[in-house]
Short mmCIF file of C-alpha atoms and ligand atoms in Angstrom, two decimals:
data_model
loop_
_atom_site.label_atom_id
_atom_site.label_comp_id
_atom_site.label_asym_id
_atom_site.label_seq_id
_atom_site.Cartn_x
_atom_site.Cartn_y
_atom_site.Cartn_z
CA MET P 200 57.86 179.68 3.11
CA ALA P 201 59.43 178.29 -0.09
CA ASP P 202 61.28 175.25 1.16
CA LEU P 203 58.52 173.07 2.54
CA ASP P 204 58.61 169.34 1.74
CA LEU P 205 54.92 168.51 1.96
CA ALA P 206 51.56 170.23 2.38
CA ILE P 207 48.37 168.68 3.74
CA ARG P 208 45.66 170.66 2.03
CA GLY P 209 41.97 171.20 2.57
CA GLY P 210 41.51 169.32 5.84
CA THR P 211 40.09 170.21 9.22
CA VAL P 212 42.85 170.25 11.81
CA VAL P 213 41.89 168.90 15.23
CA THR P 214 44.00 169.26 18.37
CA ALA P 215 43.15 168.75 22.02
CA ALA P 216 42.30 172.46 22.10
CA ASP P 217 40.79 173.44 18.75
CA VAL P 218 39.10 172.43 15.53
CA THR P 219 40.33 174.66 12.67
CA ARG P 220 40.05 174.62 8.90
CA CYS P 221 43.65 175.07 7.78
CA ASP P 222 46.49 173.58 5.74
CA VAL P 223 49.65 172.10 7.27
CA GLY P 224 53.14 172.70 5.89
CA ILE P 225 55.85 170.16 6.74
CA LYS P 226 59.62 170.59 6.55
CA ASP P 227 62.31 168.12 7.68
CA GLY P 228 59.77 165.89 9.40
CA ARG P 229 58.31 168.65 11.50
CA ILE P 230 55.34 170.95 11.26
CA ALA P 231 56.59 174.25 9.87
CA LEU P 232 53.44 176.13 8.97
CA LEU P 233 49.73 176.24 9.72
CA ALA P 234 47.93 178.56 7.34
CA GLU P 235 44.66 179.07 5.53
CA SER P 236 46.32 177.99 2.32
CA VAL P 237 49.72 176.32 1.77
CA THR P 238 50.44 176.15 -1.95
CA ASP P 239 54.20 176.20 -2.35
CA ALA P 240 55.25 172.66 -1.33
CA PRO P 241 56.57 170.29 -4.02
CA LYS P 242 54.22 167.54 -2.78
CA SER P 243 50.77 167.69 -1.28
CA LEU P 244 48.08 165.42 0.11
CA ASP P 245 44.44 166.23 -0.40
CA ALA P 246 42.66 166.13 2.96
CA SER P 247 39.38 167.66 1.87
CA GLY P 248 36.50 166.10 3.76
CA LEU P 249 39.00 164.60 6.24
CA LEU P 250 40.06 165.40 9.76
CA VAL P 251 43.79 165.97 10.31
CA MET P 252 44.66 164.84 13.83
CA PRO P 253 47.88 164.15 15.76
CA GLY P 254 48.96 160.54 15.18
CA GLY P 255 47.71 158.29 17.93
CA ILE P 256 50.00 157.57 20.86
CA ASP P 257 49.30 154.27 22.56
CA SER P 258 51.04 154.29 25.92
CA HIS P 259 50.03 150.75 26.82
CA VAL P 260 51.04 147.98 24.45
CA HIS P 261 52.92 144.72 24.91
CA LEU P 262 55.21 143.57 22.12
CA ALA P 263 57.61 140.63 22.10
CA GLN P 264 56.65 140.01 25.72
CA HIS P 265 56.30 136.25 25.82
CA ALA P 266 54.36 135.11 28.88
CA PHE P 267 52.15 132.37 30.31
CA GLY P 268 54.35 129.86 28.48
CA ALA P 269 52.95 131.20 25.21
CA ARG P 270 54.56 133.07 22.35
CA MET P 271 53.30 136.58 21.83
CA ALA P 272 51.70 137.00 18.41
CA ASP P 273 53.35 140.38 17.80
CA GLY P 274 56.95 141.42 17.91
CA PHE P 275 57.86 144.97 17.01
CA GLU P 276 57.49 144.54 13.28
CA THR P 277 53.92 143.24 13.16
CA GLY P 278 52.75 145.10 16.27
CA SER P 279 53.94 148.45 14.95
CA ARG P 280 52.54 147.62 11.49
CA SER P 281 49.16 147.16 13.13
CA ALA P 282 49.61 150.42 15.05
CA VAL P 283 50.34 152.49 11.97
CA ALA P 284 47.38 150.96 10.13
CA GLY P 285 45.19 152.09 13.01
CA GLY P 286 46.42 155.69 12.85
CA THR P 287 48.93 155.37 15.71
CA THR P 288 52.43 156.79 15.23
CA THR P 289 53.98 156.23 18.67
CA VAL P 290 53.76 153.26 21.01
CA ILE P 291 55.16 152.74 24.47
CA PRO P 292 55.56 149.02 25.16
CA PHE P 293 57.22 147.47 28.20
CA ALA P 294 60.66 146.13 29.02
CA VAL P 295 60.07 143.48 31.67
CA GLN P 296 62.57 142.56 34.34
CA PRO P 297 62.38 138.80 34.87
CA ARG P 298 62.77 138.02 38.59
CA GLY P 299 66.42 137.74 39.54
CA ALA P 300 67.61 139.55 36.41
CA SER P 301 69.09 142.97 35.95
CA LEU P 302 66.68 145.62 34.73
CA ARG P 303 69.36 147.20 32.56
CA GLU P 304 70.03 143.87 30.88
CA SER P 305 66.29 143.44 30.24
CA VAL P 306 66.21 146.84 28.56
CA VAL P 307 69.15 145.86 26.35
CA ASN P 308 67.29 142.67 25.38
CA TYR P 309 64.07 144.51 24.50
CA HIS P 310 66.06 146.93 22.36
CA LYS P 311 67.37 143.93 20.44
CA GLU P 312 63.74 142.97 19.77
CA ALA P 313 62.74 146.50 18.76
CA ASP P 314 65.59 148.37 17.15
CA GLY P 315 65.54 148.23 13.38
CA LYS P 316 62.07 146.64 13.32
CA SER P 317 59.47 149.26 14.19
CA HIS P 318 57.19 151.07 11.76
CA VAL P 319 56.37 153.71 14.39
CA ASP P 320 58.33 155.64 17.01
CA TYR P 321 58.58 153.92 20.38
CA GLY P 322 59.76 154.27 23.95
CA PHE P 323 59.76 151.77 26.80
CA HIS P 324 58.16 151.65 30.21
CA LEU P 325 59.98 149.38 32.64
CA ILE P 326 58.23 146.58 34.52
CA VAL P 327 59.76 146.09 37.94
CA THR P 328 59.27 142.58 39.31
CA ASP P 329 62.26 142.36 41.62
CA PRO P 330 62.93 145.64 43.41
CA THR P 331 66.26 144.79 45.01
CA ALA P 332 68.48 147.40 46.60
CA SER P 333 70.60 147.65 43.46
CA VAL P 334 67.55 147.94 41.20
CA LEU P 335 66.09 150.75 43.34
CA GLY P 336 69.38 152.41 44.17
CA GLN P 337 71.29 152.19 40.90
CA GLU P 338 69.48 150.67 37.95
CA LEU P 339 66.21 152.61 38.10
CA PRO P 340 67.85 156.01 38.66
CA SER P 341 70.24 155.45 35.78
CA LEU P 342 67.49 154.16 33.46
CA VAL P 343 65.25 157.12 34.29
CA GLY P 344 68.17 159.36 33.33
CA ASP P 345 68.41 157.51 30.02
CA GLY P 346 64.80 158.25 29.06
CA TYR P 347 62.85 155.34 30.58
CA THR P 348 60.85 157.67 32.79
CA SER P 349 57.94 155.47 33.82
CA PHE P 350 57.55 152.02 35.27
CA LYS P 351 54.77 149.56 35.87
CA VAL P 352 54.21 147.42 38.92
CA PHE P 353 51.77 144.55 39.38
CA MET P 354 49.56 143.65 42.33
CA THR P 355 48.82 140.23 40.81
CA TYR P 356 50.33 137.44 38.65
CA ASP P 357 52.66 134.86 40.23
CA ASP P 358 55.77 136.02 38.42
CA MET P 359 55.12 139.77 38.66
CA VAL P 360 53.29 140.52 41.92
CA LEU P 361 54.89 142.87 44.45
CA ASN P 362 53.91 142.81 48.10
CA ASP P 363 52.93 145.99 49.93
CA ARG P 364 56.41 146.61 51.26
CA GLN P 365 57.86 146.29 47.76
CA LEU P 366 55.19 148.56 46.30
CA LEU P 367 56.08 151.20 48.85
CA GLU P 368 59.77 150.90 48.04
CA VAL P 369 59.15 151.29 44.30
CA PHE P 370 56.84 154.25 44.95
CA GLU P 371 59.51 155.85 47.13
CA CYS P 372 62.07 155.41 44.35
CA ALA P 373 59.64 156.86 41.78
CA ARG P 374 59.09 159.90 43.97
CA ARG P 375 62.81 160.45 44.35
CA GLU P 376 63.52 160.03 40.63
CA ARG P 377 60.35 161.84 39.44
CA ALA P 378 59.28 158.82 37.42
CA LEU P 379 55.62 157.99 36.84
CA VAL P 380 54.45 154.66 38.27
CA MET P 381 51.73 152.71 36.48
CA VAL P 382 49.90 150.26 38.69
CA HIS P 383 48.06 147.08 37.69
CA CYS P 384 45.42 146.95 40.41
CA GLU P 385 44.01 143.47 41.05
CA GLY P 386 44.46 141.71 44.39
CA TYR P 387 46.65 138.62 44.14
CA ASP P 388 45.39 136.67 47.15
CA ALA P 389 41.70 137.18 46.45
CA ILE P 390 42.16 136.04 42.84
CA LYS P 391 44.12 132.99 43.91
CA PHE P 392 41.49 132.09 46.50
CA MET P 393 38.68 132.45 43.96
CA THR P 394 40.60 130.51 41.33
CA GLU P 395 41.21 127.56 43.65
CA ARG P 396 37.56 127.46 44.73
CA LEU P 397 36.33 127.59 41.12
CA GLU P 398 38.74 124.88 40.02
CA ALA P 399 37.72 122.66 42.92
CA ALA P 400 34.12 122.99 41.70
CA GLY P 401 35.20 122.00 38.19
CA LYS P 402 34.62 125.51 36.85
CA THR P 403 37.63 125.74 34.60
CA ALA P 404 36.27 127.17 31.30
CA PRO P 405 37.54 130.58 30.14
CA TYR P 406 34.38 132.31 31.36
CA TYR P 407 35.42 131.63 34.97
CA HIS P 408 38.44 133.87 34.42
CA SER P 409 36.01 136.77 34.79
CA VAL P 410 34.36 135.22 37.86
CA SER P 411 37.75 134.72 39.52
CA ARG P 412 38.59 138.43 39.39
CA PRO P 413 35.40 140.46 39.94
CA GLN P 414 35.42 144.23 40.21
CA ILE P 415 35.81 144.10 43.97
CA VAL P 416 39.35 142.72 43.66
CA GLU P 417 40.19 145.60 41.33
CA ARG P 418 38.60 148.11 43.71
CA GLU P 419 40.45 146.75 46.75
CA ALA P 420 43.81 146.87 44.99
CA ALA P 421 43.13 150.35 43.60
CA HIS P 422 42.34 151.59 47.09
CA ARG P 423 45.47 149.96 48.50
CA ALA P 424 47.66 151.49 45.77
CA ILE P 425 46.06 154.90 46.34
CA SER P 426 46.67 154.62 50.09
CA HIS P 427 50.34 153.78 49.55
CA ALA P 428 50.62 156.68 47.11
CA GLU P 429 49.03 159.03 49.63
CA LEU P 430 51.35 157.88 52.39
CA LEU P 431 54.35 158.84 50.26
CA ASP P 432 52.82 161.69 48.22
CA VAL P 433 53.69 160.01 44.95
CA PRO P 434 51.67 160.39 41.74
CA ILE P 435 50.42 157.12 40.24
CA MET P 436 48.60 156.07 37.08
CA ILE P 437 46.07 153.27 37.57
CA VAL P 438 45.98 151.42 34.27
CA HIS P 439 43.34 149.44 32.38
CA VAL P 440 40.38 150.38 34.60
CA SER P 441 37.43 148.16 33.76
CA GLY P 442 34.38 149.59 35.52
CA ARG P 443 32.71 151.65 38.22
CA GLU P 444 34.44 150.25 41.31
CA ALA P 445 38.02 151.26 40.44
CA MET P 446 36.89 154.40 38.59
CA GLU P 447 35.22 155.66 41.76
CA GLN P 448 38.37 155.03 43.79
CA ILE P 449 40.38 157.17 41.36
CA ARG P 450 37.72 159.89 41.36
CA TRP P 451 37.69 159.88 45.16
CA ALA P 452 41.48 160.29 45.27
CA GLN P 453 41.39 163.06 42.67
CA GLN P 454 38.72 164.88 44.67
CA ARG P 455 41.06 164.72 47.68
CA GLY P 456 43.65 166.57 45.60
CA MET P 457 45.85 163.56 44.98
CA ARG P 458 47.78 163.05 41.75
CA VAL P 459 46.12 159.77 40.91
CA TYR P 460 45.51 159.31 37.20
CA GLY P 461 43.43 156.80 35.30
CA GLU P 462 43.68 154.89 32.06
CA THR P 463 40.93 152.89 30.43
CA CYS P 464 40.94 150.78 27.28
CA THR P 465 38.87 149.85 24.23
CA GLN P 466 37.66 146.53 25.67
CA TYR P 467 35.98 148.24 28.63
CA ILE P 468 33.58 150.19 26.40
CA SER P 469 32.94 147.47 23.83
CA LEU P 470 33.27 143.91 25.22
CA THR P 471 31.58 142.16 28.13
CA ALA P 472 32.16 139.07 30.26
CA ASP P 473 29.47 137.40 28.13
CA ASP P 474 32.01 137.30 25.32
CA LEU P 475 33.95 134.81 27.45
CA LYS P 476 30.90 132.57 27.79
CA GLY P 477 30.63 128.97 26.77
CA LEU P 478 31.40 126.26 29.23
CA ASN P 479 33.64 124.51 26.79
CA MET P 480 37.22 125.40 26.01
CA ASP P 481 36.52 125.47 22.27
CA GLU P 482 33.66 127.95 22.40
CA SER P 483 36.02 130.89 21.78
CA GLY P 484 35.75 132.46 25.25
CA GLY P 485 39.54 132.21 25.48
CA LYS P 486 39.82 134.83 22.75
CA TYR P 487 38.58 137.44 25.24
CA VAL P 488 40.62 136.46 28.31
CA CYS P 489 42.41 139.57 29.53
CA SER P 490 42.91 141.23 32.89
CA PRO P 491 40.99 142.93 34.26
CA PRO P 492 38.27 141.13 32.31
CA PRO P 493 35.62 143.01 30.35
CA ARG P 494 32.53 143.51 32.56
CA ASP P 495 28.98 144.43 31.50
CA HIS P 496 26.91 147.18 29.90
CA SER P 497 26.54 149.14 33.14
CA SER P 498 30.33 149.13 33.44
CA TRP P 499 30.56 150.67 29.98
CA GLU P 500 28.37 153.49 31.28
CA ALA P 501 30.62 153.91 34.32
CA ILE P 502 33.67 154.10 32.06
CA TRP P 503 31.95 156.78 29.96
CA GLU P 504 31.17 158.65 33.17
CA GLY P 505 34.90 158.52 34.02
CA ILE P 506 35.85 159.65 30.53
CA THR P 507 33.43 162.56 30.37
CA GLN P 508 34.20 163.72 33.93
CA GLY P 509 37.96 163.70 33.27
CA VAL P 510 38.74 160.87 35.70
CA PHE P 511 40.62 159.11 32.87
CA GLN P 512 43.45 160.92 31.16
CA THR P 513 44.39 158.23 28.67
CA PHE P 514 42.56 155.73 26.49
CA SER P 515 44.89 152.88 25.50
CA SER P 516 44.62 149.48 23.87
CA ASP P 517 46.57 147.28 26.31
CA HIS P 518 47.43 145.44 23.09
CA CYS P 519 48.71 142.10 24.38
CA PRO P 520 48.26 139.69 21.48
CA PHE P 521 48.40 135.92 21.67
CA PHE P 522 47.46 133.44 18.99
CA TYR P 523 44.18 131.64 19.50
CA GLU P 524 45.01 128.43 17.64
CA GLY P 525 48.05 126.26 17.99
CA SER P 526 50.24 124.75 20.64
CA GLU P 527 51.58 128.16 21.72
CA GLY P 528 48.25 129.95 21.60
CA LYS P 529 45.48 130.71 24.04
CA LEU P 530 44.31 127.09 23.97
CA ASN P 531 47.70 125.47 24.46
CA PRO P 532 47.50 122.08 26.22
CA LYS P 533 48.06 123.53 29.71
CA ALA P 534 45.52 126.32 29.15
CA ARG P 535 42.93 123.67 28.25
CA THR P 536 43.12 122.39 31.83
CA SER P 537 41.94 125.67 33.40
CA PHE P 538 41.26 129.36 32.69
CA ARG P 539 44.13 130.01 35.13
CA TRP P 540 46.63 129.13 32.39
CA VAL P 541 45.01 130.87 29.43
CA PRO P 542 47.40 133.65 28.34
CA ASN P 543 45.95 136.99 29.45
CA GLY P 544 45.67 139.64 26.79
CA ILE P 545 44.03 140.57 23.50
CA PRO P 546 45.14 142.35 20.30
CA GLY P 547 43.71 145.87 19.91
CA VAL P 548 46.25 148.52 18.89
CA GLU P 549 44.70 148.84 15.41
CA VAL P 550 41.09 149.30 16.49
CA ARG P 551 41.58 151.66 19.45
CA LEU P 552 41.01 154.87 17.50
CA PRO P 553 38.11 153.62 15.33
CA ILE P 554 36.18 152.20 18.28
CA LEU P 555 36.62 155.26 20.50
CA PHE P 556 35.75 157.57 17.59
CA SER P 557 32.68 155.58 16.70
CA GLU P 558 31.41 155.05 20.25
CA GLY P 559 32.55 158.43 21.54
CA VAL P 560 32.52 161.12 18.86
CA VAL P 561 29.91 159.72 16.48
CA LYS P 562 27.51 158.89 19.31
CA GLY P 563 27.96 162.38 20.79
CA ARG P 564 29.60 161.33 24.07
CA ILE P 565 32.86 163.24 23.55
CA THR P 566 34.07 166.11 21.39
CA LEU P 567 36.70 165.81 18.69
CA GLU P 568 39.13 167.71 20.92
CA ARG P 569 38.61 165.27 23.75
CA PHE P 570 39.11 162.36 21.36
CA VAL P 571 42.54 163.76 20.46
CA ALA P 572 43.40 164.37 24.11
CA LEU P 573 42.46 160.81 25.10
CA THR P 574 44.23 159.09 22.21
CA SER P 575 47.32 161.26 21.71
CA THR P 576 47.97 164.52 23.56
CA ASN P 577 47.50 163.28 27.10
CA HIS P 578 49.73 160.26 26.48
CA ALA P 579 52.49 162.62 25.30
CA LYS P 580 52.00 164.88 28.32
CA MET P 581 51.82 162.11 30.90
CA TYR P 582 54.86 160.24 29.58
CA GLY P 583 57.35 162.97 28.75
CA LEU P 584 56.91 163.25 24.98
CA TYR P 585 55.13 166.61 24.75
CA PRO P 586 55.32 168.91 22.75
CA LYS P 587 57.45 166.92 20.28
CA LYS P 588 54.61 164.41 20.06
CA GLY P 589 50.87 164.68 20.64
CA SER P 590 49.96 167.96 18.96
CA ILE P 591 49.75 169.81 15.68
CA ALA P 592 51.87 172.87 16.33
CA VAL P 593 54.81 174.54 14.66
CA GLY P 594 57.97 172.64 15.66
CA ALA P 595 56.20 169.40 16.63
CA ASP P 596 57.00 166.15 14.81
CA ALA P 597 54.72 165.84 11.80
CA ASP P 598 52.96 162.72 13.07
CA LEU P 599 49.44 162.87 11.70
CA VAL P 600 46.44 160.77 10.87
CA LEU P 601 44.09 161.78 8.08
CA TRP P 602 40.73 160.54 9.23
CA ASP P 603 37.49 159.99 7.37
CA PRO P 604 34.77 160.73 9.97
CA ASN P 605 32.00 159.29 7.79
CA ARG P 606 33.54 156.08 6.52
CA THR P 607 31.85 152.97 7.81
CA GLU P 608 33.83 149.78 8.22
CA THR P 609 33.31 146.40 9.77
CA ILE P 610 36.28 145.16 11.79
CA ARG P 611 37.44 141.79 10.52
CA GLN P 612 40.55 139.70 10.96
CA SER P 613 41.00 139.82 7.18
CA ILE P 614 41.70 143.58 7.26
CA MET P 615 43.89 143.63 10.38
CA HIS P 616 47.68 144.04 10.14
CA HIS P 617 48.61 142.41 13.46
CA GLY P 618 50.30 139.04 13.87
CA ALA P 619 47.45 137.42 15.83
CA ASP P 620 45.13 134.93 14.13
CA TYR P 621 41.92 136.64 15.28
CA THR P 622 40.43 139.93 16.38
CA PRO P 623 38.10 140.05 19.42
CA TRP P 624 36.01 142.61 17.47
CA GLU P 625 35.18 140.39 14.47
CA GLY P 626 32.05 141.86 12.86
CA TYR P 627 32.05 145.07 14.96
CA ALA P 628 30.79 147.99 12.87
CA VAL P 629 32.35 151.44 13.23
CA THR P 630 31.96 154.87 11.71
CA GLY P 631 35.23 156.78 11.29
CA TRP P 632 38.42 155.27 9.89
CA PRO P 633 42.07 156.21 9.34
CA VAL P 634 42.82 156.82 5.67
CA GLN P 635 46.47 157.90 5.77
CA THR P 636 49.10 158.01 8.50
CA ILE P 637 52.13 160.28 8.41
CA LEU P 638 55.22 159.74 10.57
CA ARG P 639 57.67 162.62 10.81
CA GLY P 640 56.44 163.94 7.47
CA ALA P 641 56.51 160.61 5.58
CA LEU P 642 53.38 158.87 4.34
CA VAL P 643 53.63 155.53 6.15
CA TYR P 644 50.13 154.14 5.70
CA ASP P 645 47.83 154.66 2.75
CA ASP P 646 44.35 153.18 2.83
CA GLY P 647 45.09 149.58 3.72
CA LYS P 648 48.76 149.57 2.78
CA VAL P 649 51.71 150.08 5.13
CA MET P 650 54.21 152.17 3.15
CA ASN P 651 57.33 152.41 5.30
CA ALA P 652 59.99 149.83 6.02
CA PRO P 653 60.40 148.21 9.43
CA GLY P 654 63.09 150.13 11.28
CA GLU P 655 61.98 153.59 10.20
CA GLY P 656 60.40 154.06 13.61
CA ARG P 657 62.84 155.60 16.09
CA PHE P 658 63.49 155.02 19.78
CA LEU P 659 62.30 157.92 21.95
CA ARG P 660 64.19 158.89 25.08
CA ARG P 661 61.45 160.39 27.18
CA LYS P 662 61.68 163.41 29.46
CA LEU P 663 60.47 163.40 33.03
CA SER P 664 56.72 163.78 33.19
CA PRO P 665 55.45 166.97 34.83
CA PHE P 666 52.58 164.77 36.05
CA ALA P 667 55.02 162.77 38.18
CA MET P 668 55.78 165.75 40.45
CA PRO P 669 54.59 165.15 44.02
CA THR P 670 51.97 167.59 45.29
CA GLY P 671 54.18 168.69 48.16
CA ILE P 672 51.23 168.10 50.47
CA VAL P 673 52.49 165.49 52.91
CA ARG P 674 49.54 164.28 54.94
CA HIS P 675 51.13 161.34 56.68
CA GLY P 676 54.76 162.29 57.24
CA ALA P 677 56.46 159.43 55.40
CA ALA P 678 57.50 161.26 52.20
CA LYS P 679 61.07 162.47 51.82
O1 URP E 95 45.42 140.78 30.13
C1 URP E 95 46.24 141.67 30.01
N1 URP E 95 45.89 142.90 30.13
N2 URP E 95 47.50 141.35 29.75
C2 URP E 95 48.51 142.29 29.63
C3 URP E 95 49.28 142.43 30.85
C4 URP E 95 48.76 143.56 31.66
O2 URP E 95 48.46 143.33 32.79
O3 URP E 95 48.68 144.67 31.19
ZN1 ZN E 96 48.36 145.19 33.67
ZN1 ZN E 97 48.98 145.67 29.75
#
């Protein structure tokens, strides 16, 4: 083939299915050729000694989503810059419907934040906080048709929580429209009860965030969401699973033949509630406040059990960055009065691949193929981007990461590309690091340096997910 634009030469190509020594030929931003030797491109990159993998897809990030009265540390420019530096070429952040507002209008507003600013390709999930008749009857169906084919619902947070009736109505709409629902499973009332009791006892430091929402509240909500999904025969994705309790609920549902999927995240294999410790606001526990909170070492083992048994399809970052310092950061004046007001979320889009590679592949827990499935291919399949994204195959977008499996690095704020003023993984040592990232055939990250301009990332209208198809097995008679 004489008219290639670029060849990646000498690398080992890894997909979710295979590990192969071959070269990659790229033409017009897409993969045009996989062959033992590609010599006739005008430009080439030397990948000898490197792995060539599909660019990461992070299907759970929050960008420009200001919350808890705090300003998010990343908009699309810095958040996507951090993504590309971590070997990720596609992100799916959220467009949130504020209560009382139109969902369509919210989507228009998030596009204003994103369009022309992103270094990587992006889609949007919707967050439904106010499922009125017009949202369920008109807005959601039309938005699904426009490529927003998944939405998230919350079982906690004052300004997001849906009650059981509302959850059922959103699930019913998702089933009708063939959209995939992501569920944040933590029980609102139990958390509120615990929070009030802790505050009354003067236990207000960030550490008590983890005490206020133990695994049992996650397990209860996961079971409730699964029951609602079973009643209606609707597939659901339970996101950011933190430990054994919720993992076992998902496994139980899967063993019953239900289409219940699971996502876990970097923090649940690498941080613990001890990181939140310190009974003083200034002892840096606030840096680790996220929900569900990180648990303990035995929870890490439970998460690995879920990963290796296939309970989890996706491994995401839940990148939700807030500043630590300053009047709009995690320790803003209101947050200093109680953990209840500390903005929930941590930055992590850049370290997702290195930490999973180091803990998973290097330590022999998962294969290279499974690493690619968990970080890229399954995200594309679950969220309607496959086979354009998520694989190395002729015709797919040439989104690639060239990965040095032997390079050791220590994660430090000074080498991060995000907008936050800290990383929760300061001093964390990893083996395996992204060297170059390629987006639709263009070199966009080269060993520490982001090479493309903001705005070169494109919006992705997503297809319906085949994983959102109901089973057709109606056990309880309520599905239509
Ligand atoms: O603490 C977290 N995870 N904040 C982000 C919002 C969410 O629930 O995903
Ligand atoms: Zn959530
Ligand atoms: Zn999240």
